[in-house]
CSV table of C-alpha atoms and ligand atoms in Angstrom, one decimal:
chain,number,residue,atom,x,y,z
G,1,MET,CA,-9.6,-18.4,-5.3
G,2,SER,CA,-11.4,-20.5,-2.7
G,3,ALA,CA,-9.2,-20.3,0.4
G,4,ALA,CA,-11.4,-19.6,3.4
G,5,LYS,CA,-10.8,-16.2,5.0
G,6,PRO,CA,-10.2,-16.0,8.7
G,7,SER,CA,-13.0,-14.5,10.7
G,8,ILE,CA,-10.6,-12.1,12.6
G,9,LYS,CA,-12.5,-9.0,13.6
G,10,ILE,CA,-10.9,-6.0,12.1
G,11,ASP,CA,-9.6,-3.5,14.6
G,12,GLU,CA,-12.0,-0.6,14.4
G,13,GLN,CA,-9.1,1.7,14.0
G,14,SER,CA,-7.9,0.2,10.8
G,15,LEU,CA,-9.2,1.8,7.6
G,16,ILE,CA,-8.0,-0.9,5.5
G,17,THR,CA,-10.5,-3.5,4.4
G,18,SER,CA,-11.6,-4.4,0.9
G,19,LYS,CA,-15.2,-4.8,2.2
G,20,LEU,CA,-15.1,-1.2,3.4
G,21,PHE,CA,-14.0,-0.1,-0.1
G,22,ARG,CA,-16.6,-2.0,-1.8
G,23,GLY,CA,-19.3,-1.1,0.8
G,24,SER,CA,-18.7,2.5,0.0
G,25,SER,CA,-19.7,2.2,-3.6
G,26,GLU,CA,-23.3,2.1,-4.7
G,27,THR,CA,-24.6,-1.5,-5.2
G,28,SER,CA,-26.9,-2.3,-8.0
G,29,SER,CA,-28.6,-5.7,-8.9
G,30,THR,CA,-27.1,-7.3,-11.9
G,31,ASP,CA,-30.4,-6.7,-13.8
G,32,ASP,CA,-29.8,-2.9,-13.3
G,33,LEU,CA,-26.3,-3.4,-14.8
G,34,GLY,CA,-27.9,-4.6,-18.0
G,35,ASN,CA,-25.9,-5.5,-21.2
G,36,ASP,CA,-22.7,-4.0,-19.8
G,37,PHE,CA,-22.6,-6.7,-17.2
G,38,SER,CA,-23.4,-9.7,-19.3
G,39,GLN,CA,-21.0,-8.7,-21.9
G,40,SER,CA,-18.3,-8.0,-19.4
G,41,VAL,CA,-18.9,-11.4,-17.6
G,42,GLY,CA,-18.5,-13.1,-21.0
G,43,GLN,CA,-15.2,-11.3,-21.6
G,44,LEU,CA,-14.0,-12.1,-18.1
G,45,ALA,CA,-14.9,-15.7,-18.5
G,46,LEU,CA,-12.8,-16.0,-21.6
G,47,ILE,CA,-9.8,-14.3,-20.0
G,48,LEU,CA,-9.9,-16.5,-17.0
G,49,GLU,CA,-10.4,-19.7,-19.1
G,50,VAL,CA,-7.4,-18.8,-21.3
G,51,ALA,CA,-5.3,-18.4,-18.1
G,52,LYS,CA,-6.5,-21.6,-16.6
G,53,GLN,CA,-5.8,-23.6,-19.8
G,54,GLY,CA,-2.4,-22.0,-19.9
G,55,PHE,CA,-1.7,-23.4,-16.4
G,56,ASP,CA,-3.3,-26.7,-17.4
G,57,ASN,CA,-1.1,-27.0,-20.4
G,58,GLY,CA,2.1,-26.1,-18.5
G,59,ARG,CA,2.7,-22.7,-20.2
G,60,PRO,CA,5.4,-20.5,-18.5
G,61,ALA,CA,3.8,-19.0,-15.5
G,62,ALA,CA,5.2,-15.6,-16.2
G,63,GLU,CA,3.5,-15.6,-19.7
G,64,VAL,CA,0.2,-16.7,-18.3
G,65,VAL,CA,0.1,-14.2,-15.4
G,66,ALA,CA,1.4,-11.3,-17.6
G,67,ARG,CA,-1.4,-11.9,-20.1
G,68,LEU,CA,-4.0,-12.3,-17.4
G,69,ALA,CA,-2.9,-9.2,-15.5
G,70,GLY,CA,-2.8,-7.1,-18.7
G,71,GLU,CA,-6.3,-8.3,-19.7
G,72,LEU,CA,-7.8,-7.6,-16.3
G,73,HIS,CA,-6.3,-4.2,-16.4
G,74,GLN,CA,-7.9,-3.4,-19.7
G,75,LEU,CA,-11.3,-4.9,-18.5
G,76,ARG,CA,-11.1,-2.8,-15.3
G,77,ALA,CA,-10.4,0.4,-17.3
G,78,SER,CA,-13.2,-0.2,-19.7
G,79,SER,CA,-15.9,-1.3,-17.1
G,80,PRO,CA,-18.2,1.0,-15.1
G,81,ALA,CA,-17.3,0.8,-11.4
G,82,ALA,CA,-20.4,-1.1,-10.5
G,83,VAL,CA,-19.8,-3.6,-13.2
G,84,TRP,CA,-16.2,-4.1,-12.2
G,85,GLU,CA,-17.1,-4.6,-8.6
G,86,ARG,CA,-19.2,-7.7,-9.7
G,87,LEU,CA,-16.6,-8.9,-12.0
G,88,VAL,CA,-14.1,-9.0,-9.0
G,89,ALA,CA,-16.4,-11.4,-7.2
G,90,VAL,CA,-16.8,-13.6,-10.3
G,91,ALA,CA,-13.0,-13.8,-10.9
G,92,GLN,CA,-12.4,-14.6,-7.2
G,93,ASN,CA,-14.6,-17.7,-7.5
G,94,HIS,CA,-13.1,-19.0,-10.7
G,95,ALA,CA,-11.1,-22.2,-10.9
G,96,VAL,CA,-7.9,-20.4,-12.1
G,97,GLY,CA,-7.6,-19.3,-8.4
G,98,LYS,CA,-6.3,-22.6,-7.4
G,99,PHE,CA,-3.2,-21.9,-9.5
G,100,LEU,CA,-2.7,-18.4,-8.5
G,101,SER,CA,-3.2,-19.0,-4.8
G,102,GLN,CA,0.0,-21.0,-4.9
G,103,ASP,CA,1.9,-17.7,-5.3
G,104,PRO,CA,2.9,-16.7,-1.7
G,105,LEU,CA,2.5,-13.1,-2.4
G,106,SER,CA,-1.1,-13.4,-3.9
G,107,ASN,CA,-2.1,-15.8,-1.3
G,108,TRP,CA,-0.9,-13.7,1.7
G,109,SER,CA,-2.7,-10.7,0.3
G,110,PHE,CA,-5.9,-12.7,-0.5
G,111,THR,CA,-6.1,-14.6,2.8
G,112,LYS,CA,-5.1,-11.7,5.1
G,113,PRO,CA,-3.5,-13.4,8.0
G,114,ARG,CA,-3.6,-10.1,10.0
G,115,GLY,CA,-7.3,-9.6,9.1
G,116,TYR,CA,-6.8,-6.5,6.9
G,117,SER,CA,-5.2,-5.7,3.5
G,118,GLY,CA,-1.6,-4.5,3.1
G,119,ASP,CA,-0.1,-5.6,6.4
G,120,ALA,CA,3.6,-5.2,7.0
G,121,SER,CA,4.4,-8.9,6.4
G,122,LEU,CA,2.8,-8.7,2.9
G,123,LEU,CA,5.1,-5.9,2.2
G,124,ASP,CA,8.0,-7.8,3.5
G,125,ILE,CA,7.3,-10.5,0.8
G,126,TYR,CA,7.5,-8.0,-2.0
G,127,TYR,CA,10.5,-6.2,-0.2
G,128,LYS,CA,12.1,-9.7,-0.5
G,129,HIS,CA,12.9,-9.4,3.1
G,130,PRO,CA,14.7,-12.4,4.7
G,131,SER,CA,11.9,-12.6,7.5
G,132,MET,CA,9.6,-14.0,4.7
G,133,ASP,CA,12.1,-16.3,3.0
G,134,ASP,CA,10.5,-19.4,4.6
G,135,VAL,CA,7.0,-18.4,3.3
G,136,VAL,CA,8.4,-18.1,-0.2
G,137,ALA,CA,10.4,-21.3,0.1
G,138,GLU,CA,7.4,-23.3,1.2
G,139,ALA,CA,5.5,-22.5,-2.1
G,140,THR,CA,5.0,-25.2,-4.7
G,141,PRO,CA,7.2,-25.0,-7.8
G,142,LEU,CA,4.4,-23.5,-9.7
G,143,GLY,CA,3.8,-21.0,-6.9
G,144,ARG,CA,7.4,-20.0,-7.0
G,145,GLN,CA,7.3,-19.4,-10.7
G,146,ILE,CA,4.3,-17.2,-10.3
G,147,TYR,CA,5.9,-15.3,-7.5
G,148,ASP,CA,9.0,-14.7,-9.6
G,149,TYR,CA,6.6,-12.8,-11.9
G,150,THR,CA,4.4,-11.0,-9.4
G,151,VAL,CA,7.2,-9.9,-7.1
G,152,ASN,CA,8.9,-8.2,-10.0
G,153,VAL,CA,6.0,-6.3,-11.6
G,154,PRO,CA,6.6,-2.5,-11.8
G,155,ALA,CA,4.3,-1.9,-8.8
G,156,CYS,CA,6.4,-4.1,-6.5
G,157,ALA,CA,9.6,-2.6,-7.9
G,158,ALA,CA,8.2,0.8,-7.1
G,159,GLY,CA,7.4,-0.3,-3.6
G,160,ARG,CA,11.0,-1.4,-3.0
G,161,GLU,CA,12.1,1.9,-4.4
G,162,ARG,CA,9.8,3.7,-2.0
G,163,CYS,CA,11.5,2.0,0.9
G,164,GLU,CA,14.9,3.3,-0.4
G,165,ILE,CA,13.5,6.8,-0.9
G,166,LEU,CA,12.2,6.8,2.7
G,167,ALA,CA,15.7,5.8,4.0
G,168,ARG,CA,17.3,8.5,1.8
G,169,THR,CA,14.8,11.0,3.1
G,170,VAL,CA,15.5,10.2,6.7
G,171,ASP,CA,19.3,10.4,6.0
G,172,GLU,CA,18.9,13.9,4.4
G,173,ALA,CA,16.8,14.9,7.6
G,174,ALA,CA,19.7,13.7,9.8
G,175,ASP,CA,22.2,15.6,7.7
G,176,ALA,CA,20.3,18.7,7.8
G,177,CYS,CA,19.9,18.5,11.6
G,178,ASP,CA,23.4,17.9,12.4
G,179,GLY,CA,22.7,14.4,13.6
G,180,ALA,CA,19.9,15.3,16.0
G,181,ALA,CA,17.0,14.8,13.7
G,182,GLU,CA,13.5,14.0,15.1
G,183,ILE,CA,11.4,11.8,12.8
G,184,PHE,CA,7.8,10.6,12.9
G,185,ALA,CA,6.7,7.7,10.7
G,186,VAL,CA,2.8,7.3,10.5
G,187,ALA,CA,1.6,3.7,9.7
G,188,ALA,CA,5.2,2.5,10.0
G,189,GLY,CA,4.6,-1.2,9.5
G,190,HIS,CA,8.0,-2.9,10.2
G,191,LEU,CA,9.9,0.3,9.5
G,192,ARG,CA,12.2,-1.5,7.0
G,193,GLU,CA,13.7,1.8,5.9
G,194,ALA,CA,15.4,1.9,9.2
G,195,GLU,CA,17.4,-1.2,8.2
G,196,ILE,CA,18.9,0.5,5.1
G,197,CYS,CA,19.4,4.0,6.2
G,198,ARG,CA,22.8,5.1,7.4
G,199,SER,CA,21.9,7.7,10.0
G,200,LEU,CA,20.3,5.2,12.5
G,201,PRO,CA,23.4,3.0,13.0
G,202,ALA,CA,25.5,6.2,12.9
G,203,LYS,CA,23.4,7.4,15.9
G,204,ALA,CA,22.5,10.6,13.9
G,205,ILE,CA,18.8,10.5,14.9
G,206,ARG,CA,17.6,11.9,18.2
G,207,ARG,CA,14.2,10.0,18.1
G,208,TRP,CA,12.2,8.2,15.5
G,209,VAL,CA,8.6,7.7,16.6
G,210,ALA,CA,7.0,4.9,14.6
G,211,LEU,CA,3.3,4.6,14.9
G,212,ASP,CA,1.1,1.8,13.7
G,213,GLN,CA,-2.3,0.4,14.7
G,214,ASP,CA,-1.1,-3.2,14.5
G,215,PRO,CA,0.4,-4.5,17.8
G,216,VAL,CA,2.2,-7.3,16.1
G,217,SER,CA,4.0,-4.8,13.8
G,218,VAL,CA,4.8,-2.5,16.7
G,219,GLY,CA,6.2,-5.7,18.5
G,220,VAL,CA,8.5,-6.4,15.5
G,221,MET,CA,9.8,-2.9,15.6
G,222,THR,CA,10.3,-3.0,19.3
G,223,ARG,CA,12.3,-6.3,19.0
G,224,ASP,CA,14.3,-5.3,16.0
G,225,HIS,CA,15.2,-1.7,17.1
G,226,ALA,CA,15.7,-2.1,20.7
G,227,GLY,CA,18.4,0.2,22.2
G,228,THR,CA,18.1,2.6,19.2
G,229,ALA,CA,16.4,6.0,18.6
G,230,VAL,CA,13.4,4.1,17.3
G,231,GLU,CA,10.3,4.6,19.5
G,232,PRO,CA,7.6,2.2,18.3
G,233,MET,CA,4.0,3.2,19.5
G,234,ILE,CA,0.6,1.7,19.0
G,235,GLY,CA,-1.6,4.5,17.5
G,236,SER,CA,-4.1,5.0,14.8
G,237,VAL,CA,-5.2,7.4,12.0
G,238,MET,CA,-8.2,8.0,14.2
G,239,GLY,CA,-6.1,9.0,17.1
G,240,LEU,CA,-4.2,11.4,14.9
G,241,LEU,CA,-7.5,12.9,13.6
G,242,LYS,CA,-8.5,13.4,17.3
G,243,ARG,CA,-5.2,15.0,18.1
G,244,SER,CA,-4.5,12.4,20.7
G,245,TYR,CA,-0.8,12.5,20.2
G,246,ALA,CA,-0.1,16.2,20.6
G,247,HIS,CA,2.2,15.4,23.4
G,248,LEU,CA,4.7,14.0,20.9
G,249,GLY,CA,5.7,17.6,20.1
G,250,THR,CA,7.2,18.5,16.6
G,251,PHE,CA,9.5,16.9,14.2
G,252,ASP,CA,12.0,17.5,11.4
G,253,LEU,CA,10.4,14.9,9.2
G,254,VAL,CA,7.0,13.4,9.2
G,255,TYR,CA,6.0,10.9,6.6
G,256,ALA,CA,3.3,8.3,5.7
G,257,SER,CA,4.0,5.5,3.2
G,258,GLY,CA,1.6,2.8,2.3
G,259,LEU,CA,-1.3,4.6,3.9
G,260,TYR,CA,-2.8,7.2,1.7
G,261,ASP,CA,-3.6,4.4,-0.9
G,262,TYR,CA,-6.4,3.6,1.5
G,263,LEU,CA,-7.7,6.9,2.4
G,264,GLN,CA,-10.7,8.6,0.9
G,265,ARG,CA,-10.1,12.2,-0.1
G,266,LYS,CA,-11.9,13.7,2.9
G,267,VAL,CA,-9.9,11.6,5.4
G,268,ALA,CA,-6.7,12.2,3.4
G,269,ILE,CA,-7.0,15.9,3.7
G,270,LYS,CA,-7.9,15.8,7.4
G,271,LEU,CA,-4.9,13.6,8.1
G,272,MET,CA,-2.6,15.8,6.1
G,273,GLN,CA,-3.7,18.8,8.3
G,274,ARG,CA,-3.1,16.8,11.4
G,275,MET,CA,0.3,15.6,10.2
G,276,THR,CA,1.4,19.1,9.4
G,277,ASP,CA,0.8,20.0,13.0
G,278,PHE,CA,3.8,18.0,13.8
G,279,VAL,CA,6.1,19.6,11.2
G,280,ARG,CA,8.4,22.2,12.8
G,281,PRO,CA,9.7,25.3,10.8
G,282,GLY,CA,12.1,24.1,8.2
G,283,GLY,CA,10.8,20.5,8.7
G,284,ARG,CA,9.4,18.2,5.9
G,285,LEU,CA,6.4,16.1,5.4
G,286,LEU,CA,6.4,13.3,2.7
G,287,PHE,CA,3.4,11.1,1.7
G,288,ALA,CA,3.4,8.5,-1.1
G,289,ASN,CA,0.6,7.0,-3.1
G,290,PHE,CA,0.4,4.2,-5.7
G,291,SER,CA,-0.2,6.1,-8.9
G,292,ASP,CA,-3.1,5.7,-11.4
G,293,GLU,CA,-0.5,4.5,-14.0
G,294,ILE,CA,0.0,1.1,-12.5
G,295,THR,CA,-1.2,-1.8,-14.6
G,296,SER,CA,-1.4,-4.6,-12.0
G,297,ASP,CA,-4.6,-2.9,-10.6
G,298,GLY,CA,-7.1,-5.5,-12.0
G,299,TYR,CA,-5.0,-8.5,-10.8
G,300,MET,CA,-4.5,-6.9,-7.4
G,301,GLU,CA,-8.3,-6.4,-6.9
G,302,THR,CA,-9.3,-9.8,-8.0
G,303,PHE,CA,-6.6,-12.4,-7.1
G,304,MET,CA,-5.0,-10.5,-4.3
G,305,ASP,CA,-8.2,-9.0,-3.0
G,306,TRP,CA,-6.2,-5.7,-2.5
G,307,PRO,CA,-7.9,-2.7,-3.8
G,308,LEU,CA,-6.1,0.6,-3.5
G,309,ILE,CA,-7.1,4.2,-4.2
G,310,LEU,CA,-4.7,5.1,-7.0
G,311,ARG,CA,-3.8,8.7,-7.5
G,312,SER,CA,-2.5,11.0,-10.1
G,313,ALA,CA,-0.1,14.0,-9.5
G,314,ASP,CA,-3.2,16.3,-9.8
G,315,ASP,CA,-5.0,14.2,-7.0
G,316,MET,CA,-1.9,14.7,-4.8
G,317,TRP,CA,-1.9,18.5,-5.6
G,318,ASP,CA,-5.6,18.4,-4.7
G,319,ILE,CA,-5.0,17.0,-1.3
G,320,ILE,CA,-2.1,19.4,-0.6
G,321,THR,CA,-4.0,22.5,-1.8
G,322,ALA,CA,-7.1,21.5,0.3
G,323,SER,CA,-5.0,20.8,3.4
G,324,VAL,CA,-2.4,23.6,3.9
G,325,ASP,CA,-1.8,27.3,3.5
G,326,ARG,CA,0.5,27.2,0.4
G,327,ASN,CA,2.2,30.4,1.6
G,328,ALA,CA,3.4,28.6,4.6
G,329,PHE,CA,4.8,25.5,2.8
G,330,ASP,CA,7.0,24.8,-0.2
G,331,CYS,CA,5.3,21.9,-1.9
G,332,GLU,CA,6.4,19.4,-4.6
G,333,VAL,CA,4.8,16.4,-6.3
G,334,TRP,CA,6.9,13.9,-8.1
G,335,TYR,CA,7.0,10.4,-9.3
G,336,GLY,CA,9.4,7.5,-8.5
G,337,SER,CA,11.4,6.2,-11.4
G,338,ASN,CA,8.8,3.9,-13.0
G,339,ARG,CA,5.9,6.3,-12.2
G,340,ASN,CA,4.0,3.6,-10.2
G,341,ILE,CA,4.2,5.7,-7.1
G,342,VAL,CA,3.6,9.3,-6.7
G,343,TYR,CA,5.0,11.4,-3.9
G,344,GLY,CA,4.1,14.8,-2.2
G,345,THR,CA,6.6,16.7,-0.2
G,346,LEU,CA,5.9,19.8,1.9
G,347,ARG,CA,8.4,21.9,3.7
G,348,ARG,CA,7.4,24.3,6.4
G,349,LYS,CA,8.8,27.7,5.7
F,1,SAM,C1,1.0,-1.0,3.5
F,1,SAM,S1,1.7,-1.1,5.2
F,1,SAM,C2,3.0,0.2,5.1
F,1,SAM,C3,4.1,0.0,6.1
F,1,SAM,C4,5.2,0.9,5.9
F,1,SAM,N1,4.8,2.2,6.2
F,1,SAM,C5,5.9,0.8,4.6
F,1,SAM,O1,5.8,1.6,3.7
F,1,SAM,O2,6.6,-0.3,4.4
F,1,SAM,C6,0.3,-0.2,5.9
F,1,SAM,C7,0.4,-0.1,7.5
F,1,SAM,O3,-0.6,0.8,7.9
F,1,SAM,C8,-1.1,0.4,9.2
F,1,SAM,N2,-2.4,1.0,9.3
F,1,SAM,C9,-3.5,0.7,8.7
F,1,SAM,N3,-4.5,1.4,9.1
F,1,SAM,C10,-4.1,2.2,10.0
F,1,SAM,C11,-4.7,3.1,10.9
F,1,SAM,N4,-6.0,3.4,10.8
F,1,SAM,N5,-3.9,3.7,11.8
F,1,SAM,C12,-2.6,3.4,11.9
F,1,SAM,N6,-1.9,2.6,11.1
F,1,SAM,C13,-2.7,1.9,10.1
F,1,SAM,C14,-1.1,-1.1,9.1
F,1,SAM,O4,-1.1,-1.7,10.4
F,1,SAM,C15,0.2,-1.3,8.2
F,1,SAM,O5,1.4,-1.6,9.1
């Protein structure tokens, strides 16, 4: 994919950059990688060439991309991390990118208009939110066909279900608190769950603090939820770790969705500890993470430039166990319906 990336300086508060991910792994020269690397480059070249020929020959886009994504998943799974890291760069410079970049979802993710991966507008594209209808409508006919496939892969379906799960969890908190629930959304994005929950329009929430580092996203929430219990605020994981928001008090529900996928274990644990400080007795904390069972990982890392830290149920338990006193919390780990997202819930006794 050859689209030039903007040179926006990433907010130092944001933890979400693919460079940061890759910068954290050890770099080796291709000579050090030896046969593994040359064999894998050969395999990758074949995979990409077949996809390119598929597009050149007018094969159905869903067929071409499904095959490509499946093969990239296999190659990623069978490659040492240092080899895969190099393969990502090779794939991103292949001519097949000119087809794939016509997909509005892949293109938004790859070009990062907000300067970082996984911004709230990208999620709006896969949430099929009306605010991004124009971006989808402007796509070429091929781009639209590719989008019809990419937006419906299990990982995106799981993302849409996550939004419903958040809305349901907020409604449960409102019911349990007799309509006076206090909620804290960390890395709230555009807070799309607020648009589908029943408790906000029913005025059954006392306050819903929605923290995000991106001023544009905070602006969208401020505009869309004016006059409601939603209190958007600019804030960061760094600020949470430094206990800068202790003045917010405590909440019946604290949750983070679309954030843990970017956090290394050490930060994930520290953040969990800080988030539990905000949970009052009887209150709940929920966190979500894309699971290591997703199969679009290879495609996402190459043609969407969107690496995620994928976690298993055991990884979620590891974060919970390392973060909190298990005698003080009832904890659960569970999967969404297609197992592409794994959730952790903690209830303070
Ligand atoms: C993938 S979106 C998730 C949005 C929303 N929670 C959802 O599930 O739809 C990730 C959000 O995390 C925010 N974010 C990224 N790094 C952050 C940080 N260090 N502190 C606070 N927010 C951050 C981004 O601005 C973005 O809105």
